[in-house]
Short mmCIF file of C-alpha atoms in Angstrom, two decimals:
data_model
loop_
_atom_site.label_atom_id
_atom_site.label_comp_id
_atom_site.label_asym_id
_atom_site.label_seq_id
_atom_site.Cartn_x
_atom_site.Cartn_y
_atom_site.Cartn_z
CA MET A 1 16.14 5.13 -19.16
CA ALA A 2 15.57 2.49 -16.41
CA GLU A 3 16.67 5.00 -13.71
CA ARG A 4 14.26 7.72 -15.24
CA LEU A 5 11.46 5.05 -15.21
CA GLU A 6 12.09 4.29 -11.52
CA GLU A 7 11.89 8.03 -10.76
CA LEU A 8 8.66 8.45 -12.66
CA HIS A 9 7.20 5.35 -10.83
CA LYS A 10 8.11 6.78 -7.39
CA GLN A 11 6.29 10.06 -8.35
CA HIS A 12 3.33 8.30 -10.00
CA PRO A 13 2.92 4.78 -8.65
CA ASP A 14 -0.49 4.46 -10.34
CA MET A 15 0.90 4.71 -13.92
CA GLY A 16 1.43 1.61 -16.00
CA TYR A 17 3.97 1.11 -18.77
CA ARG A 18 1.98 2.81 -21.29
CA ARG A 19 1.52 6.05 -19.45
CA LEU A 20 5.09 5.94 -18.28
CA ASN A 21 6.03 5.80 -21.96
CA ASP A 22 3.81 8.83 -22.64
CA LYS A 23 5.33 10.63 -19.75
CA LEU A 24 8.84 9.90 -21.03
CA TYR A 25 7.97 11.14 -24.42
CA HIS A 26 6.21 14.25 -23.15
CA ASP A 27 8.83 15.30 -20.54
CA ASP A 28 12.12 13.96 -21.92
CA LYS A 29 11.34 13.56 -25.65
CA ILE A 30 12.44 9.95 -25.39
CA ASP A 31 10.62 8.05 -28.20
CA VAL A 32 10.66 4.34 -27.60
CA ASN A 33 8.37 1.45 -28.28
CA ASP A 34 5.85 0.34 -25.52
CA LYS A 35 7.31 -3.19 -25.48
CA ARG A 36 10.75 -1.88 -24.58
CA ILE A 37 9.25 0.03 -21.61
CA LEU A 38 7.41 -3.07 -20.58
CA ARG A 39 10.57 -5.14 -20.65
CA ILE A 40 12.38 -2.60 -18.47
CA CYS A 41 9.49 -2.43 -16.11
CA ARG A 42 9.31 -6.29 -15.79
CA LYS A 43 13.16 -6.33 -15.21
CA LYS A 44 12.89 -3.63 -12.58
CA GLN A 45 9.72 -4.89 -11.08
CA ILE A 46 7.89 -1.68 -11.64
CA LYS A 47 4.07 -2.35 -11.50
CA SER A 48 1.20 0.15 -11.19
CA THR A 49 -0.84 0.18 -8.11
CA LEU A 50 -4.60 -0.10 -8.53
CA LYS A 51 -6.51 2.93 -7.73
CA HIS A 52 -9.77 1.13 -6.79
CA ARG A 53 -11.35 -2.31 -7.04
CA TYR A 54 -14.01 -2.61 -9.59
CA ASP A 55 -16.88 -4.24 -7.88
CA GLY A 56 -19.42 -4.10 -10.69
CA CYS A 57 -22.50 -2.09 -11.14
CA THR A 58 -25.14 -4.77 -10.11
CA ARG A 59 -25.18 -7.07 -7.28
CA PRO A 60 -27.92 -8.94 -5.34
CA SER A 61 -29.58 -7.07 -2.41
CA ARG A 62 -28.72 -7.92 1.00
CA LYS A 63 -32.31 -7.50 2.14
CA PRO A 64 -34.51 -8.16 -1.03
CA GLY A 65 -37.76 -6.27 -0.80
CA PHE A 66 -39.71 -8.88 -2.75
CA ILE A 67 -39.22 -12.48 -3.37
CA ALA A 68 -41.67 -14.04 -5.88
CA GLU A 69 -43.69 -17.04 -4.89
CA ASN A 70 -42.82 -20.41 -6.58
CA VAL A 71 -46.08 -20.82 -8.54
CA LEU A 72 -44.91 -23.11 -11.35
CA ASN A 73 -43.01 -25.55 -9.05
CA ARG A 74 -40.88 -26.57 -12.13
CA ASP A 75 -43.82 -27.48 -14.24
CA PHE A 76 -42.95 -25.47 -17.40
CA HIS A 77 -45.27 -27.24 -19.79
CA ALA A 78 -47.95 -24.87 -21.22
CA ASP A 79 -50.90 -25.86 -23.33
CA ASN A 80 -51.26 -22.39 -24.94
CA PRO A 81 -48.79 -19.76 -25.91
CA ASN A 82 -48.05 -16.92 -23.40
CA GLU A 83 -49.62 -19.06 -20.56
CA LYS A 84 -46.40 -19.40 -18.54
CA TRP A 85 -43.45 -16.89 -18.58
CA VAL A 86 -40.22 -17.62 -16.69
CA THR A 87 -36.63 -16.20 -16.49
CA ASP A 88 -33.36 -17.79 -15.65
CA THR A 89 -32.32 -15.00 -13.04
CA ILE A 90 -30.87 -16.57 -9.85
CA ILE A 91 -30.41 -14.02 -6.96
CA GLY A 92 -28.34 -14.71 -3.99
CA THR A 93 -26.24 -17.62 -5.03
CA GLY A 94 -22.77 -18.05 -6.42
CA PRO A 95 -19.49 -16.18 -5.68
CA THR A 96 -21.14 -12.70 -5.94
CA SER A 97 -23.52 -13.44 -3.04
CA ARG A 98 -23.07 -11.19 0.01
CA GLU A 99 -24.96 -13.05 2.54
#
């Protein structure tokens, strides 16, 4: 079974142990538990290659079109309701910044 897994991995390097198990069952009618396939893959150092890096769907703009003026200057006290509205969005800082 380990040799067959190595063959499948050479043909399909993007498959992980779950898909390799599905392929074994579909092609060779070998019905085993996922954990057993995982143990064999770990022992033989069979790992799937990532197809692409997930970079997220939102990120700060490199050239923001509009930066709001700091009107409140950290004075958040309001005498009446709905007098001051603020958010906690920080753009351009932290590990996702692309400056």
